[in-house]
Tab-separated table of C-alpha atoms in Angstrom:
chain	number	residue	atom	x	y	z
A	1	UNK	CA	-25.234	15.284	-3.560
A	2	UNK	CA	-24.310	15.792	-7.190
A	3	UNK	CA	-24.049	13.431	-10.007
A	4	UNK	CA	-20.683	12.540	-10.874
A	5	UNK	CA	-19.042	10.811	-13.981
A	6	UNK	CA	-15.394	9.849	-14.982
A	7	UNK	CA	-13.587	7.627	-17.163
A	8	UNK	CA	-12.958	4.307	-15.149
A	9	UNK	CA	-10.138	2.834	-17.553
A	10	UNK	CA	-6.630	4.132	-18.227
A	11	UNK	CA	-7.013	7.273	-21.097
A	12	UNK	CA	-5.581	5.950	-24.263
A	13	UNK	CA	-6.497	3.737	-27.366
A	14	UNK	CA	-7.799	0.268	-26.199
A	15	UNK	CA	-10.644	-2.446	-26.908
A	16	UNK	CA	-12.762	-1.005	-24.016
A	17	UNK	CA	-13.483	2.079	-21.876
A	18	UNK	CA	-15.822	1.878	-18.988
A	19	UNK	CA	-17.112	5.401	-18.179
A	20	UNK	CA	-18.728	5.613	-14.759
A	21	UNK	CA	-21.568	7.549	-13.638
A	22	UNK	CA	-22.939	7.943	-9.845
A	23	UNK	CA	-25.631	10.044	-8.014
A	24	UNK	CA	-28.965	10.658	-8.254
A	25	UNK	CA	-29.245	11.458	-11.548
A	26	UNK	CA	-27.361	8.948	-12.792
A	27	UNK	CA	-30.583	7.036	-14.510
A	28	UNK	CA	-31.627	10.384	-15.536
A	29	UNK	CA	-28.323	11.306	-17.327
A	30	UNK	CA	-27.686	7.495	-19.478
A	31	UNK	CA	-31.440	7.963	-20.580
A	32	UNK	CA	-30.560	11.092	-22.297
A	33	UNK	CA	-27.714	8.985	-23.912
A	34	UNK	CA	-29.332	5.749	-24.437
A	35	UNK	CA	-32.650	5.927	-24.413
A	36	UNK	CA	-34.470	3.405	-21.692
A	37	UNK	CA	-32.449	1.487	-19.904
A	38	UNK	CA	-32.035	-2.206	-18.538
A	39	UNK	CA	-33.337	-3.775	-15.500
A	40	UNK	CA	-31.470	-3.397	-11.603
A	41	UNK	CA	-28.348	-5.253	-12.023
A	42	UNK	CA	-28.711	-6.291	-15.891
A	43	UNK	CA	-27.074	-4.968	-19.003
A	44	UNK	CA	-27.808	-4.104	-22.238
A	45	UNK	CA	-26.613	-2.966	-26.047
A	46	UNK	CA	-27.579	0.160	-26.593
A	47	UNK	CA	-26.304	3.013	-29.188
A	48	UNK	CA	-25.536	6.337	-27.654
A	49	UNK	CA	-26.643	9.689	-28.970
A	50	UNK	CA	-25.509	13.268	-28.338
A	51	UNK	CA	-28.390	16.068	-27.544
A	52	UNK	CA	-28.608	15.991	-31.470
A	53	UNK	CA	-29.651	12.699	-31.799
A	54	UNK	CA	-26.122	11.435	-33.805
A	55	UNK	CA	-24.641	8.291	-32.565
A	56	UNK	CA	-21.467	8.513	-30.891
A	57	UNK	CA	-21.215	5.202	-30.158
A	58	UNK	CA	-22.806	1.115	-29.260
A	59	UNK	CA	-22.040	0.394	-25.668
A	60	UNK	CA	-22.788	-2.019	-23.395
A	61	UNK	CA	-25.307	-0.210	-20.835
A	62	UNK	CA	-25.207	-1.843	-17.505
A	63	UNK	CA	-27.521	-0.652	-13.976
A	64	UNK	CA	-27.147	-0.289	-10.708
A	65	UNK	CA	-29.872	0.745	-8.092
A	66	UNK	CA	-28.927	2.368	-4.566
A	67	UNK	CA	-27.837	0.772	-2.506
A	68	UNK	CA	-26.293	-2.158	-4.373
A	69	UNK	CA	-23.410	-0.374	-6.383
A	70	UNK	CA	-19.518	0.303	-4.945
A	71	UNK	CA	-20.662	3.670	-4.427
A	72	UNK	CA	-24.033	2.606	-2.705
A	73	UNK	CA	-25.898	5.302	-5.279
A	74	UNK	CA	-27.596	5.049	-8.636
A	75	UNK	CA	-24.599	4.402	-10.835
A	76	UNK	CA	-24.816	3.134	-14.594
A	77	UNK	CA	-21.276	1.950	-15.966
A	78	UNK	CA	-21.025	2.577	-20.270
A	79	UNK	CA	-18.435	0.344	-21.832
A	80	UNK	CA	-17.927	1.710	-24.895
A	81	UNK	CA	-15.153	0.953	-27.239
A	82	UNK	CA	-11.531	2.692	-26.735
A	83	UNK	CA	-10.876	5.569	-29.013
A	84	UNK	CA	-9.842	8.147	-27.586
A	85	UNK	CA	-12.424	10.349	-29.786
A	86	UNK	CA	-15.444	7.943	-28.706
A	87	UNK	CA	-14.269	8.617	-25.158
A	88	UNK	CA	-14.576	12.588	-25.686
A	89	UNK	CA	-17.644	12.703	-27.316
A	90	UNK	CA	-19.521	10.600	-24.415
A	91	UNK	CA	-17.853	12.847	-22.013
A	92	UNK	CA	-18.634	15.860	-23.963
A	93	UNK	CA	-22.578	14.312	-24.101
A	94	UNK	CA	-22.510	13.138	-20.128
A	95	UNK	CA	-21.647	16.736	-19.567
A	96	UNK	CA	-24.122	18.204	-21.605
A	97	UNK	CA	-26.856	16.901	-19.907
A	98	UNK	CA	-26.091	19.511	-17.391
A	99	UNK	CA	-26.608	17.185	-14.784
A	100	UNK	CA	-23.446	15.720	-13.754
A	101	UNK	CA	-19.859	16.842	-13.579
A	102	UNK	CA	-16.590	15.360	-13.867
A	103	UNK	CA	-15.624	13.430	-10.788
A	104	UNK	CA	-12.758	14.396	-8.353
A	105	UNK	CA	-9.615	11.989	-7.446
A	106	UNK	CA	-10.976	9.252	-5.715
A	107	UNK	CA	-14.282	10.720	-5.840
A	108	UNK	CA	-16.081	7.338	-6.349
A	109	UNK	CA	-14.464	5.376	-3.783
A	110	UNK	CA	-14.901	8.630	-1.014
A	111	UNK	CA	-18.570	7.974	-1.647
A	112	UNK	CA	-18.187	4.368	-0.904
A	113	UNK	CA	-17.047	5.055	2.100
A	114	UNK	CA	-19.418	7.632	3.054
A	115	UNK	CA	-22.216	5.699	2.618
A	116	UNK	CA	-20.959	2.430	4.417
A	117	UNK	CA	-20.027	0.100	1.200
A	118	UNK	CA	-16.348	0.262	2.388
A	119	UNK	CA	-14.621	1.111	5.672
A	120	UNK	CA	-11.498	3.504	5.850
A	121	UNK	CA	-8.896	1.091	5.526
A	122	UNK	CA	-10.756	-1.244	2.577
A	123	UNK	CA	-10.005	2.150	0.726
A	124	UNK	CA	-6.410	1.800	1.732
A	125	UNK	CA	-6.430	-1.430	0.480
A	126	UNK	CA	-8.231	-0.506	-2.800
A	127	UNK	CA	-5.170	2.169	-3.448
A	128	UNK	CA	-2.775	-0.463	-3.036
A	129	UNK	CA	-4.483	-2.700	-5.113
A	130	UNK	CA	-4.665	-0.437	-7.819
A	131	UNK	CA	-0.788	0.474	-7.404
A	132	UNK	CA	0.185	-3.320	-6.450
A	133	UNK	CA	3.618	-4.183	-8.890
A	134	UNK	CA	3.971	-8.055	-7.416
A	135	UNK	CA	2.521	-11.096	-6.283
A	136	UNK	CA	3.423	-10.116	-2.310
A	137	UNK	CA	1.762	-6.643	-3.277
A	138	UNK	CA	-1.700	-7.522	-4.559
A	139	UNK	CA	-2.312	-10.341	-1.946
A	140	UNK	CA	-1.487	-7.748	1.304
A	141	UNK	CA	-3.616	-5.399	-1.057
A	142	UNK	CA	-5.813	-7.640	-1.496
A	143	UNK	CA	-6.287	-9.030	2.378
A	144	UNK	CA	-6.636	-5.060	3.225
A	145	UNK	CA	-9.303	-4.415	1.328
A	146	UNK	CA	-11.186	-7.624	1.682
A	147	UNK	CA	-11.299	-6.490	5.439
A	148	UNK	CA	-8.514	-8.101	7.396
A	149	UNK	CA	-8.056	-4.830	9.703
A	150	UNK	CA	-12.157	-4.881	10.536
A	151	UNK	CA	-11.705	-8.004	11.292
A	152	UNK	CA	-8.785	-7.292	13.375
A	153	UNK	CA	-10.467	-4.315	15.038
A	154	UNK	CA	-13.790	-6.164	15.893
A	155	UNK	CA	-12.441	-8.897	17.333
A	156	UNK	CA	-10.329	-6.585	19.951
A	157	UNK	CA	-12.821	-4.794	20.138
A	158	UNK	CA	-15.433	-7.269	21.747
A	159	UNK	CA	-12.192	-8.176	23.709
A	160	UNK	CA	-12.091	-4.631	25.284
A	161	UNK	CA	-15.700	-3.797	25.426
A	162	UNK	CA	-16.413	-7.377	27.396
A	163	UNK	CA	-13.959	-6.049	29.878
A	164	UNK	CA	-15.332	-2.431	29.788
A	165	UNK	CA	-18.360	-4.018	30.732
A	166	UNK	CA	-17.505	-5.652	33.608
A	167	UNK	CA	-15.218	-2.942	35.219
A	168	UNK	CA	-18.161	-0.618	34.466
A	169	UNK	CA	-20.468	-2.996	36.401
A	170	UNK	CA	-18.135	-2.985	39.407
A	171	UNK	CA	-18.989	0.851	39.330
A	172	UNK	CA	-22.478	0.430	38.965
A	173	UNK	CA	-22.340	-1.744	41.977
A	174	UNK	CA	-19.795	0.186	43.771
A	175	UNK	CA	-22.033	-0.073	47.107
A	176	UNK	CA	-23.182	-3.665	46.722
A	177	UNK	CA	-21.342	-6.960	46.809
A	178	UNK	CA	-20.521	-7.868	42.766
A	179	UNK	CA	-21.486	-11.838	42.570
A	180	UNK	CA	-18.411	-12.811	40.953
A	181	UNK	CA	-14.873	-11.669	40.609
A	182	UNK	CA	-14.057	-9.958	37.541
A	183	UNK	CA	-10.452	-9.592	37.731
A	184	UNK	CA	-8.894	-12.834	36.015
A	185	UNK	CA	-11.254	-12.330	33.247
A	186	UNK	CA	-10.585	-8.273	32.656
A	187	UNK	CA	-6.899	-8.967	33.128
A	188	UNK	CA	-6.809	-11.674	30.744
A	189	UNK	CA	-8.795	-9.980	27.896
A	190	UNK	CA	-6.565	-6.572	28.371
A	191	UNK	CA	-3.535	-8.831	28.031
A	192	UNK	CA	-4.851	-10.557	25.166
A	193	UNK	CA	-5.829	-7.558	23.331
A	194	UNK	CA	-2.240	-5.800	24.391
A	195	UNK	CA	-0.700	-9.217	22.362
A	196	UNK	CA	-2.355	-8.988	19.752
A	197	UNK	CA	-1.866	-5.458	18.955
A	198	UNK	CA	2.269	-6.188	19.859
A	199	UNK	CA	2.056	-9.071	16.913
A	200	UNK	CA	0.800	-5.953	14.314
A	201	UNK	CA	3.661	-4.046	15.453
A	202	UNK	CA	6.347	-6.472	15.372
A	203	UNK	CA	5.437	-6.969	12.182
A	204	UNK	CA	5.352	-3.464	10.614
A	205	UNK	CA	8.337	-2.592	8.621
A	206	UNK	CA	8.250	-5.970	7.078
A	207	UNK	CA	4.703	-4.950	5.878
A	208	UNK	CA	5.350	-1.769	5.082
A	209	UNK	CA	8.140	-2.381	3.398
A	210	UNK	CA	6.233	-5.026	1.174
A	211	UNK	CA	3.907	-2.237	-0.075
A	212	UNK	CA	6.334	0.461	-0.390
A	213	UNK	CA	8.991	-1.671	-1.797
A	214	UNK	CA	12.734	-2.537	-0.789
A	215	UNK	CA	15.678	-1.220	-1.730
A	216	UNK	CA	18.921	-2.956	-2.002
A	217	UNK	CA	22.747	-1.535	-2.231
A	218	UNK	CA	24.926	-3.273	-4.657
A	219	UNK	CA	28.954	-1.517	-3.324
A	220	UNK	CA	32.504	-2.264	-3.730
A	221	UNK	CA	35.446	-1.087	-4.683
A	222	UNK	CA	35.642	0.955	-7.966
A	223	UNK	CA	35.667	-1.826	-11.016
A	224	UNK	CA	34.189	-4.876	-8.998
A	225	UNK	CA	31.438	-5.460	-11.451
A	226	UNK	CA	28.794	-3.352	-9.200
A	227	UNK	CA	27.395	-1.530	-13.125
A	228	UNK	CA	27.843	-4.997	-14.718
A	229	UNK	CA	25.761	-6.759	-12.268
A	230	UNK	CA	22.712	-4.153	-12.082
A	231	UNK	CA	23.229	-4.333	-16.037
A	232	UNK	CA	22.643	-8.393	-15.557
A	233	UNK	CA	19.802	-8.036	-13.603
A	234	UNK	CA	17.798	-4.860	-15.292
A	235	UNK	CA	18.408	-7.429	-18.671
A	236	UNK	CA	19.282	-4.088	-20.359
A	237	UNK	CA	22.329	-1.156	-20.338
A	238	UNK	CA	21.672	0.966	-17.415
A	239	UNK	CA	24.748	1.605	-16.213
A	240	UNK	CA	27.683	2.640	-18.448
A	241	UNK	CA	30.642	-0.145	-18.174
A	242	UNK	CA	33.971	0.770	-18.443
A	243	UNK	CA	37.628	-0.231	-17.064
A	244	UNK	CA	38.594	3.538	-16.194
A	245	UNK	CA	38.169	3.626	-12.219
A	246	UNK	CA	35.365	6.197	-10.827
A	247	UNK	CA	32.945	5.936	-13.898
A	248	UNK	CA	29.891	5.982	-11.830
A	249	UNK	CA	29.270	8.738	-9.965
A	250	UNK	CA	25.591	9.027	-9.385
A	251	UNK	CA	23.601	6.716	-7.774
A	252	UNK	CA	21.665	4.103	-10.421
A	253	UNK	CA	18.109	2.424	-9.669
A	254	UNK	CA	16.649	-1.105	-11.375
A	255	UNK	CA	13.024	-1.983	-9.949
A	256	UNK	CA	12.213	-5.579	-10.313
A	257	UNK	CA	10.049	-8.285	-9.014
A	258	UNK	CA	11.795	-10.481	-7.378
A	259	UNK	CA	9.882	-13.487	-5.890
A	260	UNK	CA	6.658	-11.528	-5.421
A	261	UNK	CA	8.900	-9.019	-3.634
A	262	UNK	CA	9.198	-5.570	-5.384
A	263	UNK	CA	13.323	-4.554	-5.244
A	264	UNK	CA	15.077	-1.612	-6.227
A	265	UNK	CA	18.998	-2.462	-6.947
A	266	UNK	CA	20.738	0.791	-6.321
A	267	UNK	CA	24.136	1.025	-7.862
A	268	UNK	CA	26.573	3.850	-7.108
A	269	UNK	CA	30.081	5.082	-6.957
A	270	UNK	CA	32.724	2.876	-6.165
A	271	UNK	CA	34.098	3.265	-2.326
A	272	UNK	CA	37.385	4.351	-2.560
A	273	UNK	CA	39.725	7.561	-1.199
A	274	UNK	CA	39.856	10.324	-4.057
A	275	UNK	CA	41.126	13.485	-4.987
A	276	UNK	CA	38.174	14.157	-7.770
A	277	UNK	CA	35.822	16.649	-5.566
A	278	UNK	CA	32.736	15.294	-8.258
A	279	UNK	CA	33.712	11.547	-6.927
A	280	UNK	CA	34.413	12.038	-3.771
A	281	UNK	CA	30.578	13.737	-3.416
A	282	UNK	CA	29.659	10.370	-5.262
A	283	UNK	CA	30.904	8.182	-3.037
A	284	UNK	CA	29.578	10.122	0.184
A	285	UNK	CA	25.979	10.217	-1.355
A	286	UNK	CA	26.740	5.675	-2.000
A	287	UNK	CA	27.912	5.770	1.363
A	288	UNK	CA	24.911	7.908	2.874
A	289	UNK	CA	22.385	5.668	0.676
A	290	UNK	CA	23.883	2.247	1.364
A	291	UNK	CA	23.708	2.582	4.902
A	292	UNK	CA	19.875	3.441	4.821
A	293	UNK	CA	19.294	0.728	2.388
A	294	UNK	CA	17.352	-2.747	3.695
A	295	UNK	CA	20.087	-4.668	2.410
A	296	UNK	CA	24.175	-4.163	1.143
A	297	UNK	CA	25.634	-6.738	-1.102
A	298	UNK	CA	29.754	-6.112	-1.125
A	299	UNK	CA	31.427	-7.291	-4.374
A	300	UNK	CA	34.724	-7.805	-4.415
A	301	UNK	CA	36.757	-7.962	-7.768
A	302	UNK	CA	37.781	-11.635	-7.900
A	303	UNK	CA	41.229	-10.801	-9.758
A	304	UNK	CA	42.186	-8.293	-7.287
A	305	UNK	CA	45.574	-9.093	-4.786
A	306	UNK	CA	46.203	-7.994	-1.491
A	307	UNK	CA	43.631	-7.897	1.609
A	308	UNK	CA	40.396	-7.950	0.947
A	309	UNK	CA	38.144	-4.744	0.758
A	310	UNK	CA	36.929	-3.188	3.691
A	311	UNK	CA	33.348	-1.102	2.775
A	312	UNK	CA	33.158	0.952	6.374
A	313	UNK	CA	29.471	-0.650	6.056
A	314	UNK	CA	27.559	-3.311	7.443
A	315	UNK	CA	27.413	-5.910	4.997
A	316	UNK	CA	24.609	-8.658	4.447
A	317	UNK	CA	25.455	-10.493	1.389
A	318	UNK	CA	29.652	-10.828	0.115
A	319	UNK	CA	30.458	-12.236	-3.079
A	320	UNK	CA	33.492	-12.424	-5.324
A	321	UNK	CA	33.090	-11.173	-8.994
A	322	UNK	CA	34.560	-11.737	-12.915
A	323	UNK	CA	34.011	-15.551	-12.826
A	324	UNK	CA	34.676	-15.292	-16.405
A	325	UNK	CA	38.375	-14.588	-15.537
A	326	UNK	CA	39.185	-16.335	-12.841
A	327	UNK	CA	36.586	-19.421	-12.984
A	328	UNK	CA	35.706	-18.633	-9.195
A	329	UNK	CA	32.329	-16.659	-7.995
A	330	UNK	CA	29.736	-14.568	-10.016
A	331	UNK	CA	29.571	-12.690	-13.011
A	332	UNK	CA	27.376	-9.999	-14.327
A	333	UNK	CA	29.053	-10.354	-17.520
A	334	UNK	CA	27.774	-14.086	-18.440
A	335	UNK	CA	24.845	-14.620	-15.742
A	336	UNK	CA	27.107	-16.996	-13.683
A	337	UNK	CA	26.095	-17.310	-10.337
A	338	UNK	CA	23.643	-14.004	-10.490
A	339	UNK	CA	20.669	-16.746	-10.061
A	340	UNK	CA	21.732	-17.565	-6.767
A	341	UNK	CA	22.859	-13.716	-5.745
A	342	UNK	CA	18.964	-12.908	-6.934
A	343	UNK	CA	17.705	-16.159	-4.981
A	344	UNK	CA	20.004	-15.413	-1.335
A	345	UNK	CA	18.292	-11.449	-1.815
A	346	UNK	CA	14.895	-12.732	-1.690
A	347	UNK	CA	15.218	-15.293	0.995
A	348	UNK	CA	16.922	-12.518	3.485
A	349	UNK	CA	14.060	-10.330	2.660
A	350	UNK	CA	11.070	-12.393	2.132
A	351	UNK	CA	12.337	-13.282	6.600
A	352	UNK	CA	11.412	-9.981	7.313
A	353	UNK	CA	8.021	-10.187	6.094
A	354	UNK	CA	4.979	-11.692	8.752
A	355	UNK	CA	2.389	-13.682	7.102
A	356	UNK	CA	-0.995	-12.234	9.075
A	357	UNK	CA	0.203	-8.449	9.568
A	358	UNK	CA	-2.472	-6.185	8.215
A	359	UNK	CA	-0.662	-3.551	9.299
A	360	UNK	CA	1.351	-1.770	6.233
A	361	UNK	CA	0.427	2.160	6.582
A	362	UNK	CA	1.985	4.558	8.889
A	363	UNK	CA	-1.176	5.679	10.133
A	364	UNK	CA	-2.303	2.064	10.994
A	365	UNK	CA	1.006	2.193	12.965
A	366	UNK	CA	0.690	4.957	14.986
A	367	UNK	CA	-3.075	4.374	15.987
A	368	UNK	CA	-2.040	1.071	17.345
A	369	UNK	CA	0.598	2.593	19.548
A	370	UNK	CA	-2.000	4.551	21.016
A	371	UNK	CA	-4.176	1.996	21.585
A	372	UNK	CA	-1.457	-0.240	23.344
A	373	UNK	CA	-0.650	3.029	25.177
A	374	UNK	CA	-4.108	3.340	26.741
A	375	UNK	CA	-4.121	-0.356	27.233
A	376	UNK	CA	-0.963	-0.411	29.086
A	377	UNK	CA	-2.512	2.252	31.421
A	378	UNK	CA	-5.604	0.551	31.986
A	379	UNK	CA	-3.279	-3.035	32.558
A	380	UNK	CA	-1.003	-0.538	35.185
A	381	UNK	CA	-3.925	0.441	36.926
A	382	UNK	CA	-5.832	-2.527	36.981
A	383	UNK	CA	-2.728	-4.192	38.612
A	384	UNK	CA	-1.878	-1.395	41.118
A	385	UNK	CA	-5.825	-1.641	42.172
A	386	UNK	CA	-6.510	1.791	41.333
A	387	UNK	CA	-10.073	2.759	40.553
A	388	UNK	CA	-12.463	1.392	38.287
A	389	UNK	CA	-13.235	4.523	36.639
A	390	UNK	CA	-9.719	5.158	36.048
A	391	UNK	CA	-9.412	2.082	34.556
A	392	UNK	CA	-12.482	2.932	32.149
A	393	UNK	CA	-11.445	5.777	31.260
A	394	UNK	CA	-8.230	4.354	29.305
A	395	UNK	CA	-10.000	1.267	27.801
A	396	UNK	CA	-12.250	3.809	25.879
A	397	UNK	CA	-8.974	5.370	24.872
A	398	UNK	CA	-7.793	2.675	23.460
A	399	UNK	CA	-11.518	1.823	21.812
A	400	UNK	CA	-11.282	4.915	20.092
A	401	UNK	CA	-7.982	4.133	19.071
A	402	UNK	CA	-8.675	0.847	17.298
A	403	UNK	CA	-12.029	2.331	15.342
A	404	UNK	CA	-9.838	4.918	13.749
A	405	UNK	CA	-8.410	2.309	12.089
A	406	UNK	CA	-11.109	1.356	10.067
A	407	UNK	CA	-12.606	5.227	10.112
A	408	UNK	CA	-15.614	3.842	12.930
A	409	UNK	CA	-14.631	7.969	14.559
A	410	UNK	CA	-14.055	10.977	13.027
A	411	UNK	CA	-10.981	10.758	10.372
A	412	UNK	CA	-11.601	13.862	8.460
A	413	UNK	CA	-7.903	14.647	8.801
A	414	UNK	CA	-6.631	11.781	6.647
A	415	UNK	CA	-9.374	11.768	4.487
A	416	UNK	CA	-7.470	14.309	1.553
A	417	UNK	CA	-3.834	12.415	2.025
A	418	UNK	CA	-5.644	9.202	1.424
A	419	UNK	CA	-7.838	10.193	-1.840
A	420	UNK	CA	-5.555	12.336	-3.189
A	421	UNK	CA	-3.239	9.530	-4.106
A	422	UNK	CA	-6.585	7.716	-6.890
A	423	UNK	CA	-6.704	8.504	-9.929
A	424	UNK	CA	-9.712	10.167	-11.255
A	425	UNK	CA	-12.462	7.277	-12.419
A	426	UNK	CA	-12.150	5.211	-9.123
């Protein structure tokens, strides 16, 4: 396996850059830069030289011996200082070497899971650590890659291999009398499993939604404060404000952090009947985007007469707008009342989200449906009294299922989707 090397930090002017390199000639190639170099696991000062012998920089030098690194190689880390020019020139000497190349998007961490330092979904959890915006974000990140889904998996898994064991002993003894009946205890621990796996999937969107963020339709009639509000809560001019009706035609977005929660406020055309073909395609694409949205707050203009709006949507949150006229409600021109608009978003959506789901990626989604799939086959069976083998036969489906969750079978088909979303350096 070739020797890698890549720039670990963001690329930029900083106080530090930590410059990675892994493989097994990773001693070989810091030597050539910094002369001997510290003990397993220590670190060391040491001034780095190019092939010519000029110093390009002092670094801090620190080793790590296979297997105890992330990458479970040789891998020497070189924390240099942040120039961007210091940062080519130990690139430029790491390469010169002619023993190591420039590492590939998620290179690193691939290796790590190759050689057993990290299963497949501790490097789903490392990706969403490193993209992790909020509070909510970094601790599901965090529980991921910490291994909440092995320890998910293995404890369903001694579940189902227990009761593979004894349904496969009832074969083995197919001609003799088995000792003790194994049916209350293989019904119970396919049940058990079956629950278990029905928890992770009732709690799914909520998860998924906490890594991939929600979104969250601010509509109304045209001038009811929608531009104002998102205004209020981006703390800047996003949206141009003005009293002429139909102003905003395209559809606006303000990413926050709300409560540990990552939001996007979308804010788009008023809903209204018009002749102006450019509005009216405005206020199908609010109506289209609103009704796929998580959550649609309705503002109604607070001076307005007559019967109160009617959006054609299903509404979550209602509020009435331009306190600062009439005394009454919110408004995104002062701040009144947008502290409790922000506070009654969170709490709706912070309800959808399950403390204890590991369960945030699509593909841990679908590989749990197949596993309850083959378990409710093997629970059919085993009720209807149909053979043992048959009854085998799906609990090793439904094995296989649960290891591909944490990459224990052959995952080679995910493998490029996942690693193609690092950055190089990690």
């Amino acid at each position: 396996m070739q020797t890698i090397f890549a720039l670990a930090t963001a690329r930029g002017k900083s106080g530090v850059a930590v410059l990675r390199i892994s493989g097994p000639e990773a001693h070989e190639v810091a030597r050539r830069l910094s002369g001997d170099l510290p003990g397993p696991g220590r670190f060391a000062l040491r001034a780095l030289r190019d092939a010519a012998g000029a110093v390009l920089d002092e670094a801090l030098v620190l080793r790590f011996d296979a297997p105890r690194s992330f990458t479970g190689e040789d891998t020497v880390e070189l924390q240099t200082h942040g120039s961007i020019a210091v940062i080519r020139a130990v690139e430029a000497a790491i390469a010169a070497t002619g023993l190591a190349r420039m590492a590939e998007p998620g290179e690193f961490t691939r290796r790590a899971l190759l050689n057993g330092n990290l299963d497949l979904a501790q490097v789903e959890g490392l990706s969403d650590l490193i993209a992790a915006e909020t509070e909510g974000q970094r601790r599901q990140a965090q529980s991921l890659f910490t291994g909440a889904m092995r320890n998910f998996v293995e404890d369903t898994r001694r579940d189902l291999l227990r009761a593979a064991a004894l349904i496969e002993a009832t074969i083995d003894f197919a001609d003799e009398e088995v000792p003790v009946d194994v049916s209350p205890e293989v019904g119970a621990l396919i049940n058990g499993v079956i629950a278990a796996i029905d928890g992770q999937l009732s709690g799914f969107d909520g998860a998924e939604k906490l890594r991939a963020g929600f979104e969250v339709a601010i509509v109304g009639p045209p001038n009811a404060g929608k531009s104002t509000l998102l205004n209020r809560i981006a703390g800047r001019e996003i949206a141009i404000t003005s009293e002429i009706a139909g102003t905003t035609r395209d559809i606006l977005e303000v990413r926050v952090d709300l409560q540990g929660l990552p939001v996007t406020f979308l804010d788009m055309a008023g809903l209204r009947e018009s002749e102006d073909r450019l509005e009216q395609i405005g206020v199908a694409r609010a109506r289209e985007r609103a009704a796929a949205a998580d959550l649609r707050i309705l503002l109604q203009d607070g001076t307005a007469q007559g019967a109160p709006f009617e959006p054609g949507l299903e509404i979550d949150l209602t509020y009435r707008t331009k306190a600062d006229l009439t005394g009454v409600g919110v408004s995104g021109l002062t701040g009144d009342g947008v502290d409790r608009i922000l506070s009654d978003v969170a709490d709706r959506l912070a309800g959808r989200v399950t403390e204890g789901t590991v369960a945030s990626h699509d593909r841990h989604r679908q590989a749990m449906q197949m596993a309850r799939g083959a378990l409710a086959c093997a629970e059919s069976a085993f009720t209807a009294g149909e053979g043992a083998e048959i009854i085998a036969y799906h609990l090793r489906d439904g094995l296989a299922a649960l290891d591909s969750l944490i990459g224990r079978v052959d995952v080679e088909a995910v493998l490029g989707e996942i690693f193609a979303q690092f950055c190089i350096g990690k």
